[in-house]
Amino acid sequence: MLSKSNIKRITGLHQKKYRKQEGLFVAEGIKVINELLESSCAPEAIYGIEDTSLHIPEENKNMFQKVTAAELKKISFLKTPQTALALFKIPKQVDDKRTGITLLLDDVRDPGNLGTIIRLCDWFGVTSLVCSSQTVDCYNPKVVQATMGSLSRITISYVDITAYLEEEKRPIYGTFMNGSNIYAATLPKEAVIVMGNEANGISDAIEQLITQKIAIPRFGQLQKTESLNVATATAICLSEFKRGCVTET
Amino acid sequence: MLSKSNIKRITGLHQKKYRKQEGLFVAEGIKVINELLESSCAPEAIYGIEDTSLHIPEENKNMFQKVTAAELKKISFLKTPQTALALFKIPKQVDDKRTGITLLLDDVRDPGNLGTIIRLCDWFGVTSLVCSSQTVDCYNPKVVQATMGSLSRITISYVDITAYLEEEKRPIYGTFMNGSNIYAATLPKEAVIVMGNEANGISDAIEQLITQKIAIPRFGQLQKTESLNVATATAICLSEFKRGCVTET
């Protein structure tokens, strides 16, 4: 049975403050939990209605606690709770490699967008994601769910992005309405790609550090669509940076 | 003042049944309403805290009704209501052109995904969107909000997609894990592109009608990401079909 204090501790992890304090985050659902268990993420506790579909490593078997659906409902942040919930230790991640493609987010605020962007990084083999400190926390439960397990395969760091970019030697790309056509550009294998905030795009301070302004051309006859969603714009940018690699390998 | 029966009628429009019965849909927020007012969409009623930021055509001025923030809250479906809400007549749309690029959706269920896809169509100049009858209703309030006004510029029809595709003469493209590399393909200017359901992809019955199976290559070393979100996959497909046009125009 789950104690009251335990329930309080777990539901507290829906808040960034307590995640930071405890160094833990919540994952829900068999699929997401299994993907995290297979990765280097260290579990702290696993709660489930049953454990037959969970791939719990031998050394972590003692972390499993059987709970009822009613108990799971108390600790879940989902409207329709899954059959399992687990706590994982937040990994200490620092990206200091600065090789290949790094995606950098300048204040992306929507958890669904960040989750989709993490999945896109995983798909396109971009293992380094650098976020401004104002970007939504990647251990926010909504982000964890939206990543569908991809979270465990990407190195995500929250840094002072101005300082990060000031020390950068690779070209720094950013999308702007008046940038040069991304489809006509020769894109390098080593670069930082900056994506901006949902409402305001790339901030003025960061724009000063962009070395290559690019644009995704707009085709509509009326030319009225004001912008693409940040996740779909990221999809198109990563696709363009990576498409050249396919014929070479 | 808003009458009780009027409030009931408007909130009823959050359900597809009543939208169909009344032939009306709800749009919220100055930006979305103004974009619809500028299009061929016919308004039926406009409620707002004030009318100074609304671009109401002279002949529709009498449709405006001033309401209080408290009244607006009663008819809004948003957690944080905007300052205006309007009812528009659902246009009768039939896509019988069958030219250029048509995007076809095989049971896309999430309103946010459909909204994002409609914005993508607008961006890429794809004016014809054909949906299976099980695809989420494009006049669902969440879809209307997510389209940010793009809704008024795309012809959207709900049809028996099997019958539609059986009569199709253009090549019919669909994305599959085992399809041929989209980056290496020569893509035509006239085609139907089929996108599948969030969980199940393209259905077996529709797969039989696909003439060209394509794939978006996956780059991650671990190759574990199971799929791209349907909206981001649509972004990449439309970008690939359209990118060739840029250098030609």
CSV table of C-alpha atoms in Angstrom, one decimal:
chain,number,residue,atom,x,y,z
A,1,MET,CA,0.0,0.0,0.0
A,2,LEU,CA,1.2,3.5,-0.8
A,3,SER,CA,1.6,5.7,2.3
A,4,LYS,CA,0.2,9.2,2.4
A,5,SER,CA,3.7,10.7,2.6
A,6,ASN,CA,4.8,8.7,-0.5
A,7,ILE,CA,1.8,9.8,-2.5
A,8,LYS,CA,2.6,13.4,-1.5
A,9,ARG,CA,6.2,13.0,-2.5
A,10,ILE,CA,5.4,11.5,-5.9
A,11,THR,CA,2.7,14.1,-6.8
A,12,GLY,CA,5.1,16.8,-5.8
A,13,LEU,CA,7.4,15.7,-8.6
A,14,HIS,CA,5.0,17.2,-11.0
A,15,GLN,CA,6.5,20.5,-10.0
A,16,LYS,CA,10.0,21.5,-11.2
A,17,LYS,CA,11.0,22.7,-7.7
A,18,TYR,CA,10.5,19.3,-6.1
A,19,ARG,CA,12.1,17.5,-9.1
A,20,LYS,CA,15.2,19.6,-8.6
A,21,GLN,CA,15.1,19.1,-4.8
A,22,GLU,CA,14.7,15.3,-5.1
A,23,GLY,CA,16.7,14.8,-8.3
A,24,LEU,CA,13.9,12.6,-9.6
A,25,PHE,CA,11.3,12.6,-12.4
A,26,VAL,CA,8.2,10.6,-13.1
A,27,ALA,CA,7.5,8.4,-16.2
A,28,GLU,CA,4.2,6.7,-16.9
A,29,GLY,CA,3.2,3.8,-19.1
A,30,ILE,CA,4.9,0.5,-19.9
A,31,LYS,CA,6.4,1.6,-23.1
A,32,VAL,CA,8.1,4.8,-21.7
A,33,ILE,CA,9.2,3.0,-18.5
A,34,ASN,CA,10.7,0.1,-20.5
A,35,GLU,CA,12.6,2.4,-22.8
A,36,LEU,CA,14.1,4.3,-19.8
A,37,LEU,CA,14.9,1.0,-18.0
A,38,GLU,CA,16.9,-0.1,-21.1
A,39,SER,CA,18.8,3.1,-21.2
A,40,SER,CA,21.4,4.4,-18.7
A,41,CYS,CA,18.6,6.1,-16.6
A,42,ALA,CA,18.6,4.8,-13.0
A,43,PRO,CA,15.2,3.8,-11.6
A,44,GLU,CA,14.4,4.7,-8.0
A,45,ALA,CA,10.9,3.1,-7.7
A,46,ILE,CA,8.5,1.3,-10.0
A,47,TYR,CA,4.8,1.1,-9.2
A,48,GLY,CA,2.5,-1.1,-11.3
A,49,ILE,CA,-0.8,-3.1,-11.4
A,50,GLU,CA,1.4,-6.0,-12.5
A,51,ASP,CA,5.0,-6.5,-13.5
A,52,THR,CA,4.8,-9.0,-16.3
A,53,SER,CA,5.0,-6.5,-19.1
A,54,LEU,CA,7.8,-4.4,-17.4
A,55,HIS,CA,11.4,-5.3,-18.3
A,56,ILE,CA,12.9,-4.7,-14.9
A,57,PRO,CA,16.6,-5.7,-14.7
A,58,GLU,CA,17.4,-8.3,-12.1
A,59,GLU,CA,19.2,-5.9,-9.9
A,60,ASN,CA,16.2,-3.6,-9.7
A,61,LYS,CA,13.5,-6.2,-9.1
A,62,ASN,CA,13.3,-5.1,-5.5
A,63,MET,CA,12.2,-1.6,-6.6
A,64,PHE,CA,8.9,-2.9,-7.9
A,65,GLN,CA,5.8,-2.3,-5.8
A,66,LYS,CA,2.4,-3.7,-6.8
A,67,VAL,CA,-0.4,-1.1,-6.5
A,68,THR,CA,-4.1,-1.0,-7.2
A,69,ALA,CA,-5.6,1.0,-10.1
A,70,ALA,CA,-7.1,3.4,-7.5
A,71,GLU,CA,-3.6,4.0,-5.9
A,72,LEU,CA,-2.1,4.6,-9.4
A,73,LYS,CA,-4.8,7.2,-10.1
A,74,LYS,CA,-3.7,9.1,-7.0
A,75,ILE,CA,-0.1,9.4,-8.1
A,76,SER,CA,-0.7,9.8,-11.9
A,77,PHE,CA,-0.8,13.2,-13.6
A,78,LEU,CA,-2.7,11.6,-16.6
A,79,LYS,CA,-6.4,11.9,-17.0
A,80,THR,CA,-6.5,8.2,-17.9
A,81,PRO,CA,-3.7,6.6,-15.9
A,82,GLN,CA,-1.5,3.9,-17.4
A,83,THR,CA,-0.9,0.6,-15.7
A,84,ALA,CA,2.6,1.6,-14.3
A,85,LEU,CA,4.4,4.7,-13.0
A,86,ALA,CA,8.1,4.9,-12.2
A,87,LEU,CA,10.5,7.3,-10.6
A,88,PHE,CA,13.9,7.8,-12.3
A,89,LYS,CA,17.0,9.7,-11.2
A,90,ILE,CA,17.6,12.9,-13.2
A,91,PRO,CA,20.9,12.3,-15.0
A,92,LYS,CA,23.6,14.9,-14.7
A,93,GLN,CA,24.1,15.9,-18.3
A,94,VAL,CA,26.6,18.4,-19.7
A,95,ASP,CA,27.1,18.8,-23.4
A,96,ASP,CA,30.7,19.7,-24.0
A,97,LYS,CA,31.3,17.8,-27.2
A,98,ARG,CA,30.4,20.5,-29.7
A,99,THR,CA,30.6,18.1,-32.6
A,100,GLY,CA,28.1,17.2,-35.4
A,101,ILE,CA,24.7,18.9,-35.2
A,102,THR,CA,23.6,20.5,-32.0
A,103,LEU,CA,20.0,21.8,-31.7
A,104,LEU,CA,19.6,24.8,-29.4
A,105,LEU,CA,16.3,26.0,-28.1
A,106,ASP,CA,15.8,29.7,-27.2
A,107,ASP,CA,12.8,29.6,-24.8
A,108,VAL,CA,10.5,26.9,-26.2
A,109,ARG,CA,7.7,26.9,-23.6
A,110,ASP,CA,5.2,24.3,-24.7
A,111,PRO,CA,5.8,20.8,-23.2
A,112,GLY,CA,4.2,19.1,-26.3
A,113,ASN,CA,6.5,21.0,-28.6
A,114,LEU,CA,9.6,20.1,-26.5
A,115,GLY,CA,8.5,16.4,-26.5
A,116,THR,CA,8.1,16.4,-30.2
A,117,ILE,CA,11.4,18.1,-30.7
A,118,ILE,CA,13.2,15.5,-28.6
A,119,ARG,CA,11.6,12.7,-30.7
A,120,LEU,CA,12.8,14.5,-33.8
A,121,CYS,CA,16.3,14.7,-32.5
A,122,ASP,CA,16.2,11.0,-31.8
A,123,TRP,CA,14.9,10.2,-35.3
A,124,PHE,CA,17.5,12.4,-37.0
A,125,GLY,CA,20.4,11.2,-34.9
A,126,VAL,CA,20.9,14.6,-33.2
A,127,THR,CA,22.1,13.5,-29.8
A,128,SER,CA,22.8,16.9,-28.3
A,129,LEU,CA,20.0,19.3,-27.4
A,130,VAL,CA,21.0,22.6,-25.6
A,131,CYS,CA,18.2,24.6,-24.0
A,132,SER,CA,18.0,28.1,-22.6
A,133,SER,CA,17.1,28.2,-18.9
A,134,GLN,CA,13.7,29.5,-19.8
A,135,THR,CA,12.9,26.5,-22.0
A,136,VAL,CA,10.3,24.2,-20.4
A,137,ASP,CA,11.9,21.5,-18.2
A,138,CYS,CA,12.5,18.3,-20.1
A,139,TYR,CA,11.5,16.3,-17.0
A,140,ASN,CA,8.1,17.9,-16.9
A,141,PRO,CA,5.7,14.9,-17.0
A,142,LYS,CA,4.0,16.1,-20.2
A,143,VAL,CA,7.3,16.3,-21.9
A,144,VAL,CA,8.4,12.9,-20.6
A,145,GLN,CA,5.1,11.4,-22.0
A,146,ALA,CA,5.4,13.2,-25.4
A,147,THR,CA,8.9,11.9,-26.0
A,148,MET,CA,7.8,8.3,-26.0
A,149,GLY,CA,11.1,7.1,-24.6
A,150,SER,CA,13.3,9.2,-26.8
A,151,LEU,CA,14.3,11.2,-23.7
A,152,SER,CA,16.8,8.5,-22.7
A,153,ARG,CA,18.8,8.7,-25.9
A,154,ILE,CA,19.4,12.5,-26.1
A,155,THR,CA,21.8,14.6,-24.0
A,156,ILE,CA,19.8,17.6,-22.9
A,157,SER,CA,21.5,20.5,-21.1
A,158,TYR,CA,20.1,23.7,-19.7
A,159,VAL,CA,22.7,26.5,-20.0
A,160,ASP,CA,23.2,30.2,-20.5
A,161,ILE,CA,22.8,30.0,-24.3
A,162,THR,CA,24.4,33.4,-24.9
A,163,ALA,CA,27.6,32.2,-23.2
A,164,TYR,CA,27.3,28.8,-25.0
A,165,LEU,CA,27.0,30.5,-28.4
A,166,GLU,CA,29.7,33.1,-27.7
A,167,GLU,CA,32.2,30.2,-27.3
A,168,GLU,CA,31.0,28.3,-30.4
A,169,LYS,CA,33.3,27.7,-33.3
A,170,ARG,CA,30.8,25.9,-35.6
A,171,PRO,CA,28.5,28.0,-37.8
A,172,ILE,CA,25.3,29.0,-36.0
A,173,TYR,CA,22.1,28.7,-38.0
A,174,GLY,CA,18.7,30.3,-37.2
A,175,THR,CA,15.5,30.6,-39.2
A,176,PHE,CA,14.2,34.1,-40.1
A,177,MET,CA,11.6,35.3,-42.6
A,178,ASN,CA,14.3,37.2,-44.4
A,179,GLY,CA,16.9,34.4,-44.3
A,180,SER,CA,18.3,32.7,-47.4
A,181,ASN,CA,16.4,29.8,-48.9
A,182,ILE,CA,17.2,26.6,-46.9
A,183,TYR,CA,16.5,24.4,-49.9
A,184,ALA,CA,19.2,26.2,-52.0
A,185,ALA,CA,21.8,26.3,-49.2
A,186,THR,CA,24.7,23.9,-48.8
A,187,LEU,CA,24.4,22.8,-45.2
A,188,PRO,CA,27.4,21.6,-43.2
A,189,LYS,CA,27.6,18.4,-41.1
A,190,GLU,CA,28.8,20.4,-38.1
A,191,ALA,CA,26.6,23.2,-37.0
A,192,VAL,CA,24.4,24.6,-34.2
A,193,ILE,CA,20.7,25.1,-35.3
A,194,VAL,CA,18.8,27.6,-33.1
A,195,MET,CA,15.0,27.4,-32.9
A,196,GLY,CA,13.1,30.2,-31.2
A,197,ASN,CA,10.1,30.8,-28.8
A,198,GLU,CA,6.6,29.9,-30.0
A,199,ALA,CA,5.3,33.5,-30.0
A,200,ASN,CA,8.5,35.6,-30.4
A,201,GLY,CA,10.9,33.5,-32.4
A,202,ILE,CA,14.6,33.9,-31.8
A,203,SER,CA,15.3,36.7,-29.3
A,204,ASP,CA,17.3,39.8,-30.3
A,205,ALA,CA,20.3,39.0,-28.2
A,206,ILE,CA,20.6,35.5,-29.7
A,207,GLU,CA,20.0,36.9,-33.2
A,208,GLN,CA,23.2,38.8,-32.9
A,209,LEU,CA,25.1,35.6,-32.5
A,210,ILE,CA,23.6,33.8,-35.5
A,211,THR,CA,26.1,33.5,-38.3
A,212,GLN,CA,23.8,32.0,-41.0
A,213,LYS,CA,20.2,33.2,-41.4
A,214,ILE,CA,18.1,30.8,-43.3
A,215,ALA,CA,14.4,30.6,-44.2
A,216,ILE,CA,11.9,27.9,-45.0
A,217,PRO,CA,10.2,29.2,-48.1
A,218,ARG,CA,6.4,29.7,-48.0
A,219,PHE,CA,4.4,28.5,-51.0
A,220,GLY,CA,0.8,29.6,-50.3
A,221,GLN,CA,-0.5,32.0,-53.0
A,222,LEU,CA,-2.0,34.3,-50.4
A,223,GLN,CA,1.2,34.2,-48.3
A,224,LYS,CA,-0.8,34.8,-45.2
A,225,THR,CA,0.4,32.0,-42.9
A,226,GLU,CA,2.4,33.9,-40.4
A,227,SER,CA,4.6,31.1,-39.2
A,228,LEU,CA,5.1,27.4,-38.8
A,229,ASN,CA,4.8,25.7,-35.4
A,230,VAL,CA,8.3,25.4,-33.9
A,231,ALA,CA,8.1,21.6,-33.9
A,232,THR,CA,7.2,21.4,-37.6
A,233,ALA,CA,9.9,24.0,-38.4
A,234,THR,CA,12.4,21.9,-36.5
A,235,ALA,CA,11.3,18.8,-38.5
A,236,ILE,CA,12.0,20.6,-41.8
A,237,CYS,CA,15.3,22.0,-40.7
A,238,LEU,CA,16.7,18.7,-39.3
A,239,SER,CA,15.4,16.9,-42.5
A,240,GLU,CA,17.3,19.4,-44.6
A,241,PHE,CA,20.5,19.2,-42.6
A,242,LYS,CA,20.4,15.4,-42.7
A,243,ARG,CA,19.0,14.6,-46.1
A,244,GLY,CA,22.4,15.0,-47.8
A,245,CYS,CA,23.9,12.3,-45.7
A,246,VAL,CA,21.7,9.6,-47.0
A,247,THR,CA,23.1,9.3,-50.5
A,248,GLU,CA,26.7,9.4,-49.1
A,249,THR,CA,26.4,6.5,-46.7
B,1,MET,CA,-27.1,40.4,-22.5
B,2,LEU,CA,-26.8,36.8,-23.6
B,3,SER,CA,-30.0,34.8,-23.1
B,4,LYS,CA,-29.8,31.4,-21.4
B,5,SER,CA,-31.0,29.7,-24.6
B,6,ASN,CA,-28.3,31.5,-26.6
B,7,ILE,CA,-25.6,30.4,-24.2
B,8,LYS,CA,-26.9,26.8,-24.5
B,9,ARG,CA,-27.0,27.0,-28.3
B,10,ILE,CA,-23.4,28.3,-28.5
B,11,THR,CA,-21.9,25.8,-26.0
B,12,GLY,CA,-23.7,23.1,-27.8
B,13,LEU,CA,-21.6,23.8,-30.9
B,14,HIS,CA,-18.7,22.3,-29.1
B,15,GLN,CA,-20.3,19.0,-30.1
B,16,LYS,CA,-20.1,17.8,-33.7
B,17,LYS,CA,-23.8,16.7,-33.7
B,18,TYR,CA,-25.0,20.3,-33.0
B,19,ARG,CA,-22.5,21.8,-35.4
B,20,LYS,CA,-23.9,19.6,-38.1
B,21,GLN,CA,-27.5,20.4,-37.1
B,22,GLU,CA,-27.0,24.1,-37.0
B,23,GLY,CA,-24.4,24.4,-39.8
B,24,LEU,CA,-22.3,26.6,-37.6
B,25,PHE,CA,-18.9,26.5,-35.9
B,26,VAL,CA,-17.2,28.6,-33.2
B,27,ALA,CA,-14.0,30.7,-33.5
B,28,GLU,CA,-12.3,32.5,-30.7
B,29,GLY,CA,-9.8,35.3,-30.5
B,30,ILE,CA,-9.3,38.5,-32.5
B,31,LYS,CA,-6.7,37.0,-34.8
B,32,VAL,CA,-8.6,33.9,-35.8
B,33,ILE,CA,-11.9,35.8,-36.2
B,34,ASN,CA,-10.4,38.5,-38.3
B,35,GLU,CA,-8.7,35.9,-40.6
B,36,LEU,CA,-12.1,34.2,-41.1
B,37,LEU,CA,-13.9,37.5,-41.6
B,38,GLU,CA,-11.4,38.4,-44.4
B,39,SER,CA,-12.1,35.0,-46.1
B,40,SER,CA,-15.2,33.8,-47.8
B,41,CYS,CA,-16.5,32.4,-44.5
B,42,ALA,CA,-19.9,33.9,-43.6
B,43,PRO,CA,-20.3,35.1,-40.0
B,44,GLU,CA,-23.6,34.5,-38.1
B,45,ALA,CA,-22.9,36.3,-34.8
B,46,ILE,CA,-19.9,38.0,-33.2
B,47,TYR,CA,-19.5,38.5,-29.5
B,48,GLY,CA,-16.8,40.7,-28.0
B,49,ILE,CA,-15.8,42.8,-25.0
B,50,GLU,CA,-15.2,45.6,-27.6
B,51,ASP,CA,-15.2,45.8,-31.4
B,52,THR,CA,-12.3,48.1,-32.1
B,53,SER,CA,-9.7,45.4,-32.9
B,54,LEU,CA,-12.2,43.3,-35.0
B,55,HIS,CA,-12.3,44.0,-38.7
B,56,ILE,CA,-16.1,43.5,-39.2
B,57,PRO,CA,-17.2,44.3,-42.7
B,58,GLU,CA,-19.8,47.1,-43.0
B,59,GLU,CA,-22.6,44.7,-44.0
B,60,ASN,CA,-22.0,42.5,-40.9
B,61,LYS,CA,-21.7,45.3,-38.3
B,62,ASN,CA,-25.2,44.5,-37.0
B,63,MET,CA,-24.0,41.0,-36.1
B,64,PHE,CA,-21.8,42.3,-33.3
B,65,GLN,CA,-23.0,42.0,-29.8
B,66,LYS,CA,-21.1,43.5,-26.9
B,67,VAL,CA,-20.7,41.1,-24.0
B,68,THR,CA,-19.0,41.2,-20.6
B,69,ALA,CA,-15.9,39.0,-19.8
B,70,ALA,CA,-18.1,37.0,-17.5
B,71,GLU,CA,-20.6,36.3,-20.3
B,72,LEU,CA,-17.7,35.4,-22.7
B,73,LYS,CA,-16.4,32.9,-20.1
B,74,LYS,CA,-19.8,31.1,-20.2
B,75,ILE,CA,-19.7,30.5,-24.0
B,76,SER,CA,-15.9,29.9,-24.4
B,77,PHE,CA,-14.4,26.5,-24.5
B,78,LEU,CA,-11.0,27.9,-23.6
B,79,LYS,CA,-9.5,27.8,-20.1
B,80,THR,CA,-8.5,31.4,-20.6
B,81,PRO,CA,-11.1,33.0,-22.8
B,82,GLN,CA,-10.1,35.5,-25.5
B,83,THR,CA,-11.8,38.8,-25.8
B,84,ALA,CA,-14.1,37.8,-28.7
B,85,LEU,CA,-16.0,34.7,-30.0
B,86,ALA,CA,-17.8,34.4,-33.3
B,87,LEU,CA,-20.1,31.9,-35.0
B,88,PHE,CA,-19.5,31.2,-38.7
B,89,LYS,CA,-21.5,29.2,-41.2
B,90,ILE,CA,-19.8,25.9,-42.1
B,91,PRO,CA,-19.0,26.2,-45.8
B,92,LYS,CA,-20.1,23.5,-48.2
B,93,GLN,CA,-16.8,22.2,-49.6
B,94,VAL,CA,-16.3,19.6,-52.2
B,95,ASP,CA,-12.9,18.9,-53.6
B,96,ASP,CA,-13.5,17.8,-57.2
B,97,LYS,CA,-10.4,19.5,-58.8
B,98,ARG,CA,-7.9,16.7,-58.4
B,99,THR,CA,-5.0,18.8,-59.5
B,100,GLY,CA,-1.6,19.7,-58.0
B,101,ILE,CA,-1.0,18.1,-54.5
B,102,THR,CA,-3.8,16.8,-52.4
B,103,LEU,CA,-3.2,15.7,-48.8
B,104,LEU,CA,-5.4,12.9,-47.7
B,105,LEU,CA,-5.8,11.9,-44.0
B,106,ASP,CA,-6.7,8.3,-43.1
B,107,ASP,CA,-8.2,8.7,-39.6
B,108,VAL,CA,-6.1,11.4,-37.9
B,109,ARG,CA,-7.8,11.7,-34.5
B,110,ASP,CA,-5.9,14.4,-32.5
B,111,PRO,CA,-7.3,18.0,-32.9
B,112,GLY,CA,-3.9,19.5,-32.4
B,113,ASN,CA,-2.4,17.4,-35.1
B,114,LEU,CA,-5.2,18.3,-37.6
B,115,GLY,CA,-4.8,22.0,-36.8
B,116,THR,CA,-1.0,21.8,-37.3
B,117,ILE,CA,-1.5,19.9,-40.6
B,118,ILE,CA,-4.0,22.5,-41.9
B,119,ARG,CA,-1.4,25.3,-41.1
B,120,LEU,CA,1.2,23.2,-43.0
B,121,CYS,CA,-1.1,22.9,-46.0
B,122,ASP,CA,-1.5,26.7,-46.0
B,123,TRP,CA,2.3,27.3,-45.7
B,124,PHE,CA,3.1,24.9,-48.5
B,125,GLY,CA,0.3,26.0,-50.8
B,126,VAL,CA,-1.6,22.7,-50.6
B,127,THR,CA,-5.2,24.0,-50.9
B,128,SER,CA,-6.9,20.7,-51.0
B,129,LEU,CA,-7.2,18.5,-47.9
B,130,VAL,CA,-9.3,15.3,-48.1
B,131,CYS,CA,-10.2,13.5,-44.8
B,132,SER,CA,-11.7,10.1,-44.0
B,133,SER,CA,-15.0,10.3,-42.2
B,134,GLN,CA,-13.3,9.1,-39.0
B,135,THR,CA,-10.8,12.0,-39.0
B,136,VAL,CA,-11.4,14.5,-36.3
B,137,ASP,CA,-13.9,17.3,-37.4
B,138,CYS,CA,-12.0,20.3,-38.7
B,139,TYR,CA,-14.7,22.6,-37.1
B,140,ASN,CA,-13.9,21.1,-33.6
B,141,PRO,CA,-13.1,24.2,-31.5
B,142,LYS,CA,-9.6,22.9,-30.7
B,143,VAL,CA,-8.8,22.4,-34.4
B,144,VAL,CA,-10.2,25.9,-35.3
B,145,GLN,CA,-7.8,27.4,-32.6
B,146,ALA,CA,-4.8,25.4,-33.7
B,147,THR,CA,-5.1,26.4,-37.3
B,148,MET,CA,-4.6,30.1,-36.4
B,149,GLY,CA,-6.8,31.2,-39.3
B,150,SER,CA,-5.4,28.9,-41.9
B,151,LEU,CA,-8.7,27.1,-41.9
B,152,SER,CA,-10.3,29.7,-44.2
B,153,ARG,CA,-7.8,29.1,-47.0
B,154,ILE,CA,-7.9,25.3,-47.3
B,155,THR,CA,-10.7,23.3,-49.0
B,156,ILE,CA,-11.4,20.5,-46.6
B,157,SER,CA,-13.7,17.6,-47.5
B,158,TYR,CA,-14.8,14.6,-45.5
B,159,VAL,CA,-15.4,11.7,-47.9
B,160,ASP,CA,-15.2,7.9,-48.3
B,161,ILE,CA,-11.5,7.9,-49.0
B,162,THR,CA,-11.5,4.4,-50.4
B,163,ALA,CA,-13.9,5.5,-53.1
B,164,TYR,CA,-11.9,8.8,-53.6
B,165,LEU,CA,-8.7,6.9,-54.1
B,166,GLU,CA,-10.2,4.3,-56.4
B,167,GLU,CA,-11.1,7.0,-58.8
B,168,GLU,CA,-7.8,8.8,-58.6
B,169,LYS,CA,-5.5,9.1,-61.7
B,170,ARG,CA,-2.6,10.9,-60.0
B,171,PRO,CA,0.1,8.7,-58.3
B,172,ILE,CA,-0.8,8.0,-54.6
B,173,TYR,CA,2.0,8.3,-52.1
B,174,GLY,CA,2.1,7.0,-48.6
B,175,THR,CA,4.9,6.7,-46.0
B,176,PHE,CA,5.9,3.2,-44.8
B,177,MET,CA,8.9,2.0,-42.9
B,178,ASN,CA,9.9,-0.2,-45.8
B,179,GLY,CA,9.2,2.5,-48.5
B,180,SER,CA,11.8,3.9,-50.8
B,181,ASN,CA,13.9,6.8,-49.5
B,182,ILE,CA,11.9,10.1,-50.0
B,183,TYR,CA,15.2,12.1,-50.3
B,184,ALA,CA,16.3,10.1,-53.3
B,185,ALA,CA,12.9,10.0,-55.1
B,186,THR,CA,11.9,12.3,-57.9
B,187,LEU,CA,8.6,13.6,-56.7
B,188,PRO,CA,5.9,14.8,-59.1
B,189,LYS,CA,3.9,18.1,-59.0
B,190,GLU,CA,0.6,16.3,-59.2
B,191,ALA,CA,0.0,13.7,-56.5
B,192,VAL,CA,-2.1,12.5,-53.6
B,193,ILE,CA,-0.1,12.2,-50.3
B,194,VAL,CA,-1.7,9.9,-47.7
B,195,MET,CA,-1.0,10.3,-44.0
B,196,GLY,CA,-2.2,7.7,-41.5
B,197,ASN,CA,-3.6,7.4,-38.0
B,198,GLU,CA,-1.5,8.4,-35.0
B,199,ALA,CA,-1.4,4.9,-33.5
B,200,ASN,CA,-1.9,2.6,-36.5
B,201,GLY,CA,-0.6,4.4,-39.5
B,202,ILE,CA,-2.2,3.9,-42.9
B,203,SER,CA,-4.9,1.2,-42.7
B,204,ASP,CA,-4.6,-2.0,-44.7
B,205,ALA,CA,-7.5,-1.2,-47.0
B,206,ILE,CA,-5.9,2.1,-48.0
B,207,GLU,CA,-2.4,0.6,-48.3
B,208,GLN,CA,-3.7,-1.5,-51.2
B,209,LEU,CA,-4.5,1.7,-53.1
B,210,ILE,CA,-1.1,3.3,-52.5
B,211,THR,CA,0.9,3.3,-55.8
B,212,GLN,CA,4.2,4.7,-54.4
B,213,LYS,CA,5.5,3.7,-51.0
B,214,ILE,CA,8.0,6.1,-49.6
B,215,ALA,CA,10.0,6.4,-46.3
B,216,ILE,CA,11.5,9.2,-44.3
B,217,PRO,CA,14.9,7.7,-43.4
B,218,ARG,CA,15.8,7.4,-39.7
B,219,PHE,CA,19.3,8.5,-38.7
B,220,GLY,CA,19.6,7.7,-35.0
B,221,GLN,CA,22.4,5.2,-34.3
B,222,LEU,CA,20.2,3.1,-32.1
B,223,GLN,CA,17.4,3.2,-34.6
B,224,LYS,CA,14.9,2.9,-31.7
B,225,THR,CA,12.5,5.8,-32.4
B,226,GLU,CA,9.4,4.0,-33.6
B,227,SER,CA,7.8,6.7,-35.6
B,228,LEU,CA,7.5,10.4,-36.2
B,229,ASN,CA,4.4,12.3,-35.0
B,230,VAL,CA,2.0,12.5,-38.0
B,231,ALA,CA,2.2,16.3,-38.1
B,232,THR,CA,6.0,16.4,-38.2
B,233,ALA,CA,6.0,13.6,-40.9
B,234,THR,CA,3.5,15.7,-42.9
B,235,ALA,CA,5.9,18.7,-42.6
B,236,ILE,CA,8.8,16.7,-44.0
B,237,CYS,CA,6.7,15.1,-46.8
B,238,LEU,CA,5.2,18.5,-47.9
B,239,SER,CA,8.7,20.1,-47.7
B,240,GLU,CA,10.1,17.3,-49.9
B,241,PHE,CA,7.3,17.6,-52.5
B,242,LYS,CA,7.6,21.4,-52.7
B,243,ARG,CA,11.3,22.0,-52.3
B,244,GLY,CA,12.0,21.3,-56.0
B,245,CYS,CA,9.6,24.1,-57.1
B,246,VAL,CA,11.7,26.8,-55.5
B,247,THR,CA,14.6,26.8,-57.8
B,248,GLU,CA,12.3,26.6,-60.8
B,249,THR,CA,10.2,29.7,-60.0
